[in-house]
PDB file of C-alpha atoms in Angstrom:
ATOM      1  CA  MET A   1       0.077  -0.173  -0.009  1.00 63.00           C
ATOM      2  CA  ARG A   2       1.066   3.717  -0.462  1.00 50.00           C
ATOM      3  CA  MET A   3       2.822   5.179   2.035  1.00 46.00           C
ATOM      4  CA  LEU A   4       2.012   8.739   3.898  1.00 51.00           C
ATOM      5  CA  PRO A   5       4.387  11.168   3.390  1.00 49.00           C
ATOM      6  CA  ARG A   6       7.139  11.112   5.900  1.00 47.00           C
ATOM      7  CA  ARG A   7       7.785  14.461   7.156  1.00 44.00           C
ATOM      8  CA  GLY A   8       4.023  15.024   8.018  1.00 49.00           C
ATOM      9  CA  LEU A   9       3.326  11.033   9.655  1.00 47.00           C
ATOM     10  CA  ALA A  10       6.726  11.269  11.906  1.00 47.00           C
ATOM     11  CA  LEU A  11       5.810  14.464  13.571  1.00 41.00           C
ATOM     12  CA  ALA A  12       1.681  13.820  13.749  1.00 46.00           C
ATOM     13  CA  VAL A  13       3.163  10.515  14.482  1.00 44.00           C
ATOM     14  CA  THR A  14       5.628  11.903  17.640  1.00 38.00           C
ATOM     15  CA  ALA A  15       3.368  14.737  18.907  1.00 40.00           C
ATOM     16  CA  LEU A  16       0.529  12.006  19.753  1.00 41.00           C
ATOM     17  CA  LEU A  17       2.040   9.367  20.939  1.00 36.00           C
ATOM     18  CA  LEU A  18       4.287  12.118  23.256  1.00 32.00           C
ATOM     19  CA  GLY A  19       0.966  12.928  24.797  1.00 37.00           C
ATOM     20  CA  GLY A  20       0.012   9.647  25.979  1.00 34.00           C
ATOM     21  CA  CYS A  21      -2.707   8.475  23.105  1.00 33.00           C
ATOM     22  CA  GLY A  22      -2.067   4.617  24.192  1.00 33.00           C
ATOM     23  CA  VAL A  23      -2.094   2.388  20.613  1.00 33.00           C
ATOM     24  CA  GLY A  24      -2.635  -1.587  20.947  1.00 32.00           C
ATOM     25  CA  GLY A  25       5.634 -22.305 -17.873  1.00 37.00           C
ATOM     26  CA  SER A  26       3.250 -22.107 -20.928  1.00 36.00           C
ATOM     27  CA  ALA A  27      -0.300 -21.161 -21.037  1.00 39.00           C
ATOM     28  CA  ALA A  28      -3.302 -23.285 -22.418  1.00 36.00           C
ATOM     29  CA  ASP A  29      -3.175 -27.445 -20.124  1.00 35.00           C
ATOM     30  CA  ARG A  30      -4.135 -25.721 -17.544  1.00 36.00           C
ATOM     31  CA  GLY A  31      -2.758 -28.943 -15.694  1.00 37.00           C
ATOM     32  CA  ARG A  32      -2.468 -27.857 -11.869  1.00 39.00           C
ATOM     33  CA  ALA A  33      -1.727 -30.248  -9.078  1.00 36.00           C
ATOM     34  CA  GLY A  34      -4.259 -32.279  -8.530  1.00 35.00           C
ATOM     35  CA  GLN A  35      -6.323 -31.202 -11.640  1.00 35.00           C
ATOM     36  CA  VAL A  36      -6.420 -33.589 -14.974  1.00 33.00           C
ATOM     37  CA  SER A  37      -6.286 -32.043 -18.369  1.00 33.00           C
ATOM     38  CA  PRO A  38      -9.236 -32.261 -19.841  1.00 31.00           C
ATOM     39  CA  THR A  39      -9.285 -34.923 -22.951  1.00 29.00           C
ATOM     40  CA  ALA A  40     -11.223 -34.509 -26.344  1.00 30.00           C
ATOM     41  CA  GLN A  41     -14.608 -36.419 -26.289  1.00 30.00           C
ATOM     42  CA  ILE A  42     -15.435 -38.689 -28.462  1.00 26.00           C
ATOM     43  CA  SER A  43     -18.125 -37.487 -31.119  1.00 30.00           C
ATOM     44  CA  HIS A  44     -20.463 -40.477 -31.289  1.00 30.00           C
ATOM     45  CA  SER A  45     -21.745 -43.188 -28.453  1.00 33.00           C
ATOM     46  CA  ALA A  46     -20.750 -46.788 -29.338  1.00 35.00           C
ATOM     47  CA  GLY A  47     -24.134 -47.482 -29.246  1.00 36.00           C
ATOM     48  CA  THR A  48     -25.234 -45.161 -32.619  1.00 36.00           C
ATOM     49  CA  GLU A  49     -21.282 -45.309 -34.117  1.00 36.00           C
ATOM     50  CA  ALA A  50     -22.577 -47.595 -37.515  1.00 39.00           C
ATOM     51  CA  GLN A  51     -22.214 -51.152 -37.839  1.00 43.00           C
ATOM     52  CA  GLY A  52     -18.613 -52.265 -38.206  1.00 46.00           C
ATOM     53  CA  ALA A  53     -16.797 -48.851 -37.947  1.00 43.00           C
ATOM     54  CA  PRO A  54     -14.063 -48.849 -36.046  1.00 45.00           C
ATOM     55  CA  LYS A  55     -14.294 -47.057 -32.655  1.00 49.00           C
ATOM     56  CA  GLN A  56     -12.675 -43.744 -32.244  1.00 48.00           C
ATOM     57  CA  PRO A  57      -9.378 -43.560 -30.231  1.00 50.00           C
ATOM     58  CA  ALA A  58      -9.727 -41.923 -26.878  1.00 55.00           C
ATOM     59  CA  GLN A  59      -6.967 -39.414 -26.525  1.00 51.00           C
ATOM     60  CA  PRO A  60      -4.571 -39.356 -24.501  1.00 48.00           C
ATOM     61  CA  LYS A  61      -4.199 -37.195 -21.047  1.00 49.00           C
ATOM     62  CA  GLN A  62      -1.847 -34.442 -21.155  1.00 45.00           C
ATOM     63  CA  PRO A  63       0.848 -34.871 -18.878  1.00 44.00           C
ATOM     64  CA  GLU A  64      -0.014 -33.121 -15.510  1.00 53.00           C
ATOM     65  CA  ARG A  65       3.088 -30.498 -14.846  1.00 53.00           C
ATOM     66  CA  PRO A  66       3.392 -31.243 -11.069  1.00 71.00           C
ATOM     67  CA  TRP A  67       3.592 -28.242  -7.919  1.00 91.00           C
ATOM     68  CA  ASN A  68       6.246 -28.261  -5.545  1.00 92.00           C
ATOM     69  CA  VAL A  69       5.250 -27.681  -2.459  1.00 92.00           C
ATOM     70  CA  HIS A  70       9.248 -27.605  -1.654  1.00 90.00           C
ATOM     71  CA  PRO A  71      10.699 -25.159  -4.131  1.00 94.00           C
ATOM     72  CA  ALA A  72      13.995 -24.547  -2.984  1.00 94.00           C
ATOM     73  CA  SER A  73      13.966 -20.742  -3.224  1.00 96.00           C
ATOM     74  CA  VAL A  74      11.484 -18.049  -3.578  1.00 97.00           C
ATOM     75  CA  ALA A  75      11.689 -14.434  -4.501  1.00 98.00           C
ATOM     76  CA  SER A  76       8.452 -11.714  -3.818  1.00 98.00           C
ATOM     77  CA  LEU A  77       6.953  -9.017  -5.605  1.00 98.00           C
ATOM     78  CA  GLY A  78       4.544  -6.645  -4.674  1.00 98.00           C
ATOM     79  CA  ASP A  79       4.234  -3.233  -2.659  1.00 98.00           C
ATOM     80  CA  SER A  80       4.621  -2.266   0.849  1.00 98.00           C
ATOM     81  CA  ILE A  81       2.550  -5.375   2.496  1.00 98.00           C
ATOM     82  CA  THR A  82       5.472  -7.775   0.967  1.00 98.00           C
ATOM     83  CA  ARG A  83       8.018  -4.950   2.452  1.00 98.00           C
ATOM     84  CA  GLY A  84       6.948  -5.308   6.327  1.00 98.00           C
ATOM     85  CA  PHE A  85       6.063  -1.558   6.007  1.00 98.00           C
ATOM     86  CA  ASP A  86       4.930  -0.047   9.654  1.00 97.00           C
ATOM     87  CA  ALA A  87       4.758  -3.444  10.796  1.00 98.00           C
ATOM     88  CA  CYS A  88       8.403  -2.776  13.659  1.00 97.00           C
ATOM     89  CA  ASP A  89       8.832   1.214  13.031  1.00 97.00           C
ATOM     90  CA  PRO A  90       6.875   3.794  11.910  1.00 95.00           C
ATOM     91  CA  LEU A  91       7.759   4.919   8.191  1.00 94.00           C
ATOM     92  CA  ALA A  92       9.890   1.857   7.583  1.00 98.00           C
ATOM     93  CA  ASP A  93       9.940  -1.217   5.686  1.00 98.00           C
ATOM     94  CA  CYS A  94      10.765  -4.263   7.553  1.00 98.00           C
ATOM     95  CA  PRO A  95      11.442  -7.126   5.457  1.00 98.00           C
ATOM     96  CA  GLU A  96      12.368  -9.822   8.271  1.00 97.00           C
ATOM     97  CA  VAL A  97       8.673 -10.119   9.418  1.00 98.00           C
ATOM     98  CA  SER A  98       7.311 -10.154   6.065  1.00 98.00           C
ATOM     99  CA  TRP A  99       4.858 -12.658   5.226  1.00 98.00           C
ATOM    100  CA  ALA A 100       6.505 -13.673   2.393  1.00 98.00           C
ATOM    101  CA  THR A 101      10.347 -13.900   2.988  1.00 97.00           C
ATOM    102  CA  GLY A 102      10.626 -12.587   6.496  1.00 96.00           C
ATOM    103  CA  THR A 103      13.567 -14.409   8.684  1.00 95.00           C
ATOM    104  CA  LYS A 104      11.690 -13.627  11.828  1.00 95.00           C
ATOM    105  CA  ASP A 105      10.601 -16.921  14.170  1.00 92.00           C
ATOM    106  CA  GLY A 106       7.213 -15.218  15.431  1.00 94.00           C
ATOM    107  CA  VAL A 107       5.815 -15.189  11.081  1.00 97.00           C
ATOM    108  CA  ASN A 108       7.031 -18.099  10.421  1.00 96.00           C
ATOM    109  CA  SER A 109       7.267 -16.456   6.772  1.00 97.00           C
ATOM    110  CA  LEU A 110       6.082 -18.668   3.589  1.00 97.00           C
ATOM    111  CA  SER A 111       9.636 -19.187   2.780  1.00 95.00           C
ATOM    112  CA  ALA A 112      10.835 -20.607   6.514  1.00 94.00           C
ATOM    113  CA  ARG A 113       7.362 -23.120   6.118  1.00 94.00           C
ATOM    114  CA  LEU A 114       8.437 -23.916   2.270  1.00 92.00           C
ATOM    115  CA  SER A 115      12.136 -24.904   3.763  1.00 85.00           C
ATOM    116  CA  ALA A 116      13.305 -22.031   1.035  1.00 69.00           C
ATOM    117  CA  GLY A 117      15.794 -21.025   3.847  1.00 65.00           C
ATOM    118  CA  PRO A 118      18.065 -17.987   3.077  1.00 73.00           C
ATOM    119  CA  ARG A 119      17.626 -18.570  -0.564  1.00 91.00           C
ATOM    120  CA  SER A 120      14.409 -16.319  -0.599  1.00 95.00           C
ATOM    121  CA  TRP A 121      14.824 -12.232  -2.153  1.00 97.00           C
ATOM    122  CA  ASN A 122      11.861  -9.626  -1.384  1.00 98.00           C
ATOM    123  CA  LEU A 123      12.138  -7.576  -4.380  1.00 98.00           C
ATOM    124  CA  ALA A 124       8.561  -5.659  -3.742  1.00 98.00           C
ATOM    125  CA  GLN A 125       8.376  -2.027  -3.407  1.00 98.00           C
ATOM    126  CA  SER A 126       6.649   0.162  -0.522  1.00 98.00           C
ATOM    127  CA  GLY A 127       4.287   1.834  -2.937  1.00 98.00           C
ATOM    128  CA  ALA A 128       4.428   0.212  -5.694  1.00 98.00           C
ATOM    129  CA  ARG A 129       1.465  -0.882  -8.525  1.00 98.00           C
ATOM    130  CA  VAL A 130       0.866  -3.345 -10.537  1.00 98.00           C
ATOM    131  CA  ALA A 131       2.400  -1.214 -13.159  1.00 98.00           C
ATOM    132  CA  ASP A 132       6.211  -1.604 -11.144  1.00 98.00           C
ATOM    133  CA  LEU A 133       5.575  -5.452 -11.387  1.00 98.00           C
ATOM    134  CA  PRO A 134       7.248  -5.824 -14.728  1.00 98.00           C
ATOM    135  CA  ALA A 135      10.867  -4.133 -13.723  1.00 98.00           C
ATOM    136  CA  GLN A 136      10.360  -6.272 -10.395  1.00 98.00           C
ATOM    137  CA  ALA A 137       9.782  -9.622 -12.420  1.00 98.00           C
ATOM    138  CA  ARG A 138      12.951  -8.993 -14.429  1.00 98.00           C
ATOM    139  CA  ALA A 139      14.954  -8.292 -10.672  1.00 98.00           C
ATOM    140  CA  ALA A 140      13.408 -11.856  -9.946  1.00 98.00           C
ATOM    141  CA  ALA A 141      14.691 -13.643 -13.500  1.00 98.00           C
ATOM    142  CA  ALA A 142      18.082 -12.937 -12.072  1.00 97.00           C
ATOM    143  CA  HIS A 143      17.901 -14.807  -9.088  1.00 97.00           C
ATOM    144  CA  LYS A 144      16.261 -17.896 -10.904  1.00 97.00           C
ATOM    145  CA  PRO A 145      13.782 -18.694  -8.125  1.00 97.00           C
ATOM    146  CA  ALA A 146      12.072 -21.240  -7.768  1.00 96.00           C
ATOM    147  CA  MET A 147       9.074 -19.489  -6.486  1.00 97.00           C
ATOM    148  CA  VAL A 148       7.725 -15.752  -7.368  1.00 98.00           C
ATOM    149  CA  THR A 149       5.168 -14.421  -4.680  1.00 98.00           C
ATOM    150  CA  VAL A 150       3.049 -11.950  -6.058  1.00 98.00           C
ATOM    151  CA  LEU A 151       0.615  -9.698  -4.131  1.00 98.00           C
ATOM    152  CA  ILE A 152      -0.126  -6.270  -5.196  1.00 98.00           C
ATOM    153  CA  GLY A 153      -2.852  -4.308  -6.428  1.00 98.00           C
ATOM    154  CA  ALA A 154      -3.972  -1.946  -3.229  1.00 98.00           C
ATOM    155  CA  ASN A 155      -1.977   1.400  -4.411  1.00 98.00           C
ATOM    156  CA  ASP A 156      -3.967   0.950  -7.607  1.00 98.00           C
ATOM    157  CA  ALA A 157      -7.048   1.553  -5.740  1.00 98.00           C
ATOM    158  CA  CYS A 158      -5.550   3.770  -2.896  1.00 98.00           C
ATOM    159  CA  ALA A 159      -5.056   6.753  -5.214  1.00 97.00           C
ATOM    160  CA  ARG A 160      -6.377  10.334  -4.702  1.00 96.00           C
ATOM    161  CA  ASP A 161      -9.555  10.017  -5.954  1.00 97.00           C
ATOM    162  CA  THR A 162     -11.567   6.999  -7.838  1.00 98.00           C
ATOM    163  CA  ALA A 163     -10.698   8.760 -10.976  1.00 98.00           C
ATOM    164  CA  ALA A 164      -7.235   7.931 -10.299  1.00 98.00           C
ATOM    165  CA  MET A 165      -7.421   4.407  -9.353  1.00 98.00           C
ATOM    166  CA  THR A 166      -6.209   2.394 -12.268  1.00 98.00           C
ATOM    167  CA  PRO A 167      -8.211   1.387 -14.709  1.00 98.00           C
ATOM    168  CA  VAL A 168      -9.278  -2.468 -14.666  1.00 98.00           C
ATOM    169  CA  ALA A 169      -8.195  -2.797 -18.019  1.00 98.00           C
ATOM    170  CA  ASP A 170      -4.806  -1.198 -17.253  1.00 98.00           C
ATOM    171  CA  PHE A 171      -4.488  -3.744 -15.078  1.00 98.00           C
ATOM    172  CA  ARG A 172      -5.066  -6.489 -16.721  1.00 98.00           C
ATOM    173  CA  THR A 173      -2.647  -5.661 -19.142  1.00 98.00           C
ATOM    174  CA  ALA A 174      -0.019  -4.839 -16.507  1.00 98.00           C
ATOM    175  CA  PHE A 175      -0.453  -8.227 -14.699  1.00 98.00           C
ATOM    176  CA  ASN A 176      -1.047 -10.290 -18.049  1.00 98.00           C
ATOM    177  CA  GLY A 177       2.661  -8.994 -19.510  1.00 98.00           C
ATOM    178  CA  THR A 178       4.100  -9.812 -16.159  1.00 98.00           C
ATOM    179  CA  MET A 179       3.451 -13.313 -15.943  1.00 98.00           C
ATOM    180  CA  ALA A 180       3.892 -13.947 -19.785  1.00 98.00           C
ATOM    181  CA  TYR A 181       7.259 -12.644 -19.085  1.00 98.00           C
ATOM    182  CA  LEU A 182       7.833 -14.741 -16.078  1.00 98.00           C
ATOM    183  CA  HIS A 183       6.667 -17.834 -17.957  1.00 96.00           C
ATOM    184  CA  ARG A 184       8.777 -17.344 -20.782  1.00 97.00           C
ATOM    185  CA  VAL A 185      12.098 -16.125 -18.778  1.00 98.00           C
ATOM    186  CA  LEU A 186      11.515 -18.894 -16.030  1.00 97.00           C
ATOM    187  CA  PRO A 187       9.508 -21.623 -17.401  1.00 96.00           C
ATOM    188  CA  GLY A 188       9.654 -23.880 -14.191  1.00 95.00           C
ATOM    189  CA  THR A 189       9.056 -21.777 -12.180  1.00 97.00           C
ATOM    190  CA  GLN A 190       5.598 -21.756  -9.627  1.00 97.00           C
ATOM    191  CA  VAL A 191       3.613 -18.556  -9.338  1.00 98.00           C
ATOM    192  CA  LEU A 192       1.962 -17.640  -6.142  1.00 98.00           C
ATOM    193  CA  VAL A 193      -1.027 -15.357  -6.681  1.00 98.00           C
ATOM    194  CA  ALA A 194      -2.323 -13.813  -3.437  1.00 98.00           C
ATOM    195  CA  SER A 195      -5.511 -11.608  -3.656  1.00 98.00           C
ATOM    196  CA  ILE A 196      -5.360  -7.974  -2.364  1.00 98.00           C
ATOM    197  CA  PRO A 197      -6.990  -7.256   1.243  1.00 98.00           C
ATOM    198  CA  ASP A 198      -9.892  -5.875   0.969  1.00 98.00           C
ATOM    199  CA  LEU A 199      -9.763  -1.795   1.780  1.00 98.00           C
ATOM    200  CA  GLU A 200     -13.395  -1.255   3.415  1.00 98.00           C
ATOM    201  CA  HIS A 201     -13.483  -3.673   5.788  1.00 98.00           C
ATOM    202  CA  LEU A 202      -9.686  -1.935   6.971  1.00 98.00           C
ATOM    203  CA  TRP A 203     -10.953   0.695   7.285  1.00 98.00           C
ATOM    204  CA  SER A 204     -14.229  -0.165   9.163  1.00 97.00           C
ATOM    205  CA  VAL A 205     -11.670  -1.533  11.710  1.00 96.00           C
ATOM    206  CA  GLY A 206      -9.449   1.169  12.278  1.00 95.00           C
ATOM    207  CA  ARG A 207     -12.041   3.967  11.847  1.00 94.00           C
ATOM    208  CA  GLY A 208     -12.835   3.359  15.435  1.00 89.00           C
ATOM    209  CA  ASN A 209      -9.205   4.767  16.421  1.00 91.00           C
ATOM    210  CA  VAL A 210      -9.381   8.293  17.350  1.00 92.00           C
ATOM    211  CA  LEU A 211      -5.315   8.367  16.401  1.00 91.00           C
ATOM    212  CA  ALA A 212      -5.827   6.413  13.377  1.00 93.00           C
ATOM    213  CA  ARG A 213      -8.726   8.675  11.962  1.00 93.00           C
ATOM    214  CA  GLU A 214      -6.507  11.428  12.772  1.00 93.00           C
ATOM    215  CA  LEU A 215      -3.343   9.997  11.204  1.00 93.00           C
ATOM    216  CA  TRP A 216      -5.481   9.086   7.379  1.00 96.00           C
ATOM    217  CA  LYS A 217      -6.252  12.703   7.203  1.00 94.00           C
ATOM    218  CA  LEU A 218      -2.311  12.758   6.651  1.00 92.00           C
ATOM    219  CA  GLY A 219      -2.939  11.063   3.369  1.00 94.00           C
ATOM    220  CA  LEU A 220      -2.930   7.276   3.219  1.00 96.00           C
ATOM    221  CA  CYS A 221      -5.040   5.259   1.084  1.00 98.00           C
ATOM    222  CA  PRO A 222      -7.726   9.011   0.219  1.00 98.00           C
ATOM    223  CA  THR A 223     -10.198   7.191  -1.637  1.00 98.00           C
ATOM    224  CA  MET A 224     -10.538   4.807   1.415  1.00 98.00           C
ATOM    225  CA  LEU A 225     -10.350   6.096   4.065  1.00 98.00           C
ATOM    226  CA  LYS A 226     -10.604  10.661   3.407  1.00 96.00           C
ATOM    227  CA  ASP A 227     -13.340  11.679   5.652  1.00 96.00           C
ATOM    228  CA  SER A 228     -13.076   7.734   7.704  1.00 96.00           C
ATOM    229  CA  ASP A 229     -15.947   9.571  10.295  1.00 93.00           C
ATOM    230  CA  SER A 230     -18.390  10.042   7.885  1.00 95.00           C
ATOM    231  CA  GLN A 231     -21.435   7.917   7.159  1.00 93.00           C
ATOM    232  CA  GLY A 232     -22.646  10.572   3.930  1.00 96.00           C
ATOM    233  CA  ALA A 233     -24.187   8.688   1.467  1.00 97.00           C
ATOM    234  CA  ASP A 234     -21.097  10.448  -1.098  1.00 97.00           C
ATOM    235  CA  ALA A 235     -18.542   8.885   1.164  1.00 97.00           C
ATOM    236  CA  GLN A 236     -19.938   5.630   1.445  1.00 97.00           C
ATOM    237  CA  ALA A 237     -21.130   5.436  -2.340  1.00 98.00           C
ATOM    238  CA  ARG A 238     -16.705   5.857  -2.481  1.00 98.00           C
ATOM    239  CA  ARG A 239     -15.748   3.040  -0.424  1.00 98.00           C
ATOM    240  CA  THR A 240     -18.568   1.333  -2.455  1.00 98.00           C
ATOM    241  CA  GLU A 241     -16.354   1.942  -5.766  1.00 98.00           C
ATOM    242  CA  VAL A 242     -13.065   1.257  -4.253  1.00 98.00           C
ATOM    243  CA  ARG A 243     -14.487  -2.033  -2.671  1.00 98.00           C
ATOM    244  CA  ASN A 244     -15.737  -2.288  -6.265  1.00 98.00           C
ATOM    245  CA  ARG A 245     -12.277  -2.651  -7.395  1.00 98.00           C
ATOM    246  CA  VAL A 246     -10.241  -4.170  -5.470  1.00 98.00           C
ATOM    247  CA  ILE A 247     -12.849  -6.895  -6.541  1.00 98.00           C
ATOM    248  CA  SER A 248     -12.919  -6.666 -10.000  1.00 98.00           C
ATOM    249  CA  TYR A 249      -8.731  -6.537  -9.464  1.00 99.00           C
ATOM    250  CA  ASN A 250      -8.595 -10.063  -7.615  1.00 98.00           C
ATOM    251  CA  THR A 251     -10.919 -10.866 -10.873  1.00 98.00           C
ATOM    252  CA  VAL A 252      -8.929 -10.430 -12.932  1.00 98.00           C
ATOM    253  CA  LEU A 253      -5.346 -11.844 -10.701  1.00 98.00           C
ATOM    254  CA  ALA A 254      -7.175 -15.013 -11.210  1.00 98.00           C
ATOM    255  CA  GLN A 255      -7.945 -15.229 -14.798  1.00 98.00           C
ATOM    256  CA  VAL A 256      -5.034 -15.122 -15.663  1.00 98.00           C
ATOM    257  CA  CYS A 257      -3.485 -16.885 -12.814  1.00 97.00           C
ATOM    258  CA  GLN A 258      -5.475 -20.004 -14.208  1.00 96.00           C
ATOM    259  CA  ARG A 259      -4.265 -19.531 -17.705  1.00 96.00           C
ATOM    260  CA  TYR A 260      -0.439 -20.835 -16.871  1.00 95.00           C
ATOM    261  CA  ASP A 261      -0.498 -23.959 -15.326  1.00 91.00           C
ATOM    262  CA  ARG A 262       2.525 -23.259 -13.262  1.00 95.00           C
ATOM    263  CA  CYS A 263       0.679 -20.230 -11.461  1.00 97.00           C
ATOM    264  CA  ARG A 264      -1.554 -20.878  -7.502  1.00 97.00           C
ATOM    265  CA  PHE A 265      -3.951 -18.087  -6.846  1.00 98.00           C
ATOM    266  CA  ASP A 266      -5.491 -18.432  -3.265  1.00 98.00           C
ATOM    267  CA  GLY A 267      -9.075 -18.197  -4.377  1.00 98.00           C
ATOM    268  CA  GLY A 268     -10.051 -15.074  -2.767  1.00 98.00           C
ATOM    269  CA  ALA A 269      -8.255 -15.483   0.810  1.00 98.00           C
ATOM    270  CA  VAL A 270      -7.152 -12.848   1.573  1.00 98.00           C
ATOM    271  CA  PHE A 271      -9.370 -10.558   0.541  1.00 98.00           C
ATOM    272  CA  ARG A 272     -11.950 -12.671   3.005  1.00 98.00           C
ATOM    273  CA  TYR A 273      -9.187 -12.641   5.759  1.00 98.00           C
ATOM    274  CA  PRO A 274     -11.428 -10.907   8.840  1.00 98.00           C
ATOM    275  CA  PHE A 275      -8.686  -8.192  10.003  1.00 98.00           C
ATOM    276  CA  GLY A 276      -8.675  -7.145  13.345  1.00 97.00           C
ATOM    277  CA  THR A 277      -6.778  -4.728  15.556  1.00 94.00           C
ATOM    278  CA  GLY A 278      -4.437  -6.739  17.136  1.00 96.00           C
ATOM    279  CA  GLN A 279      -3.446  -7.575  13.079  1.00 98.00           C
ATOM    280  CA  LEU A 280      -3.039  -4.140  12.143  1.00 97.00           C
ATOM    281  CA  SER A 281       0.316  -1.640  12.668  1.00 97.00           C
ATOM    282  CA  LYS A 282      -0.198   0.012  15.391  1.00 95.00           C
ATOM    283  CA  TRP A 283       1.820   3.487  13.188  1.00 94.00           C
ATOM    284  CA  ASP A 284      -0.924   3.143  11.166  1.00 96.00           C
ATOM    285  CA  TRP A 285      -4.151   0.900  11.448  1.00 96.00           C
ATOM    286  CA  PHE A 286      -4.212  -0.025   7.768  1.00 97.00           C
ATOM    287  CA  HIS A 287      -1.482  -2.118   6.589  1.00 98.00           C
ATOM    288  CA  PRO A 288      -0.932  -5.724   8.682  1.00 98.00           C
ATOM    289  CA  ASN A 289       1.875  -5.785  11.715  1.00 98.00           C
ATOM    290  CA  GLN A 290       4.199  -9.158  12.900  1.00 98.00           C
ATOM    291  CA  ASP A 291       0.697 -10.499  13.834  1.00 98.00           C
ATOM    292  CA  GLY A 292      -1.066  -9.722  10.765  1.00 98.00           C
ATOM    293  CA  GLN A 293       2.177 -10.747   8.476  1.00 98.00           C
ATOM    294  CA  ALA A 294       1.917 -14.004  10.699  1.00 98.00           C
ATOM    295  CA  GLU A 295      -0.962 -14.824   9.436  1.00 98.00           C
ATOM    296  CA  LEU A 296      -0.876 -13.740   5.807  1.00 98.00           C
ATOM    297  CA  ALA A 297       2.621 -16.555   5.981  1.00 98.00           C
ATOM    298  CA  ARG A 298      -0.308 -18.767   7.519  1.00 98.00           C
ATOM    299  CA  ILE A 299      -2.718 -18.214   4.326  1.00 98.00           C
ATOM    300  CA  LEU A 300      -0.645 -18.258   1.552  1.00 98.00           C
ATOM    301  CA  ALA A 301       1.214 -21.411   2.606  1.00 97.00           C
ATOM    302  CA  GLY A 302      -2.030 -23.157   2.920  1.00 97.00           C
ATOM    303  CA  VAL A 303      -2.372 -22.868  -0.800  1.00 97.00           C
ATOM    304  CA  ALA A 304       0.986 -23.148  -1.780  1.00 97.00           C
ATOM    305  CA  THR A 305       1.174 -26.584   0.148  1.00 95.00           C
ATOM    306  CA  SER A 306      -2.084 -27.837  -0.530  1.00 92.00           C
ATOM    307  CA  THR A 307      -2.136 -31.422  -3.048  1.00 82.00           C
ATOM    308  CA  GLY A 308      -5.763 -30.670  -3.966  1.00 68.00           C
ATOM    309  CA  LEU A 309      -5.729 -27.433  -6.326  1.00 62.00           C
TER     310      LEU A 309
END
């Protein structure tokens, strides 16, 4: 997600805290682990074939491309969520607690759960949008990872106003191009795609906190968090528009991922996860804190290690 203006937030956080405010492959065959590629249908059943006519031979099943639940290395792409922004200190990335590649025991990151060990690279950038994904993918390709993770899109919805949100068609073009590149350059690499969190849910959780509402006034995700305590029709319509855009982005992620036999989407698991105040940063009540990062690691490791997808 997009960061707050650093100087303004730093001054606000300092003032509020000192004032005694406590805070709590290839596309097409779609073969996946646990899935069988469709075979060609025989045009006529045995009961309707002409007498003595040779039967059509059954088409052989397409070979499956197995999903490795213990990849040797992981490269992670995305935005401030994957960088662990505001999880440890205000206005700072904290990659050691990242859900994807973090090394802190309390998080038990995806790379740790998959036994990828030290061979992991966090290439996400705080503030990144989907348009920044191709450059991150090129950086990942240099490492030749066994798995690439993607969590991107919150900043595309967190714009100055709803008109400035990334159009869905542009989002599709950028993500599709990134996936095509990864599967062309790294044909043996698996891609794990996470859904974008429900930004409206994050607003609903944090808006009850006085400090959160004051910090949000400094410009964090204005499309969703502007006038955070307003229940007026315009404010509610704006939040609904943002939420619907996130849903559209997640639909794109699912559809594009489905085209590639070495891609898994989380099925909307991150979007549906009910983050609570105990899992959000005490610095902005919007980004996941260490506990929230641990939950993301648990959810996405479940997707990555499932044998039933």
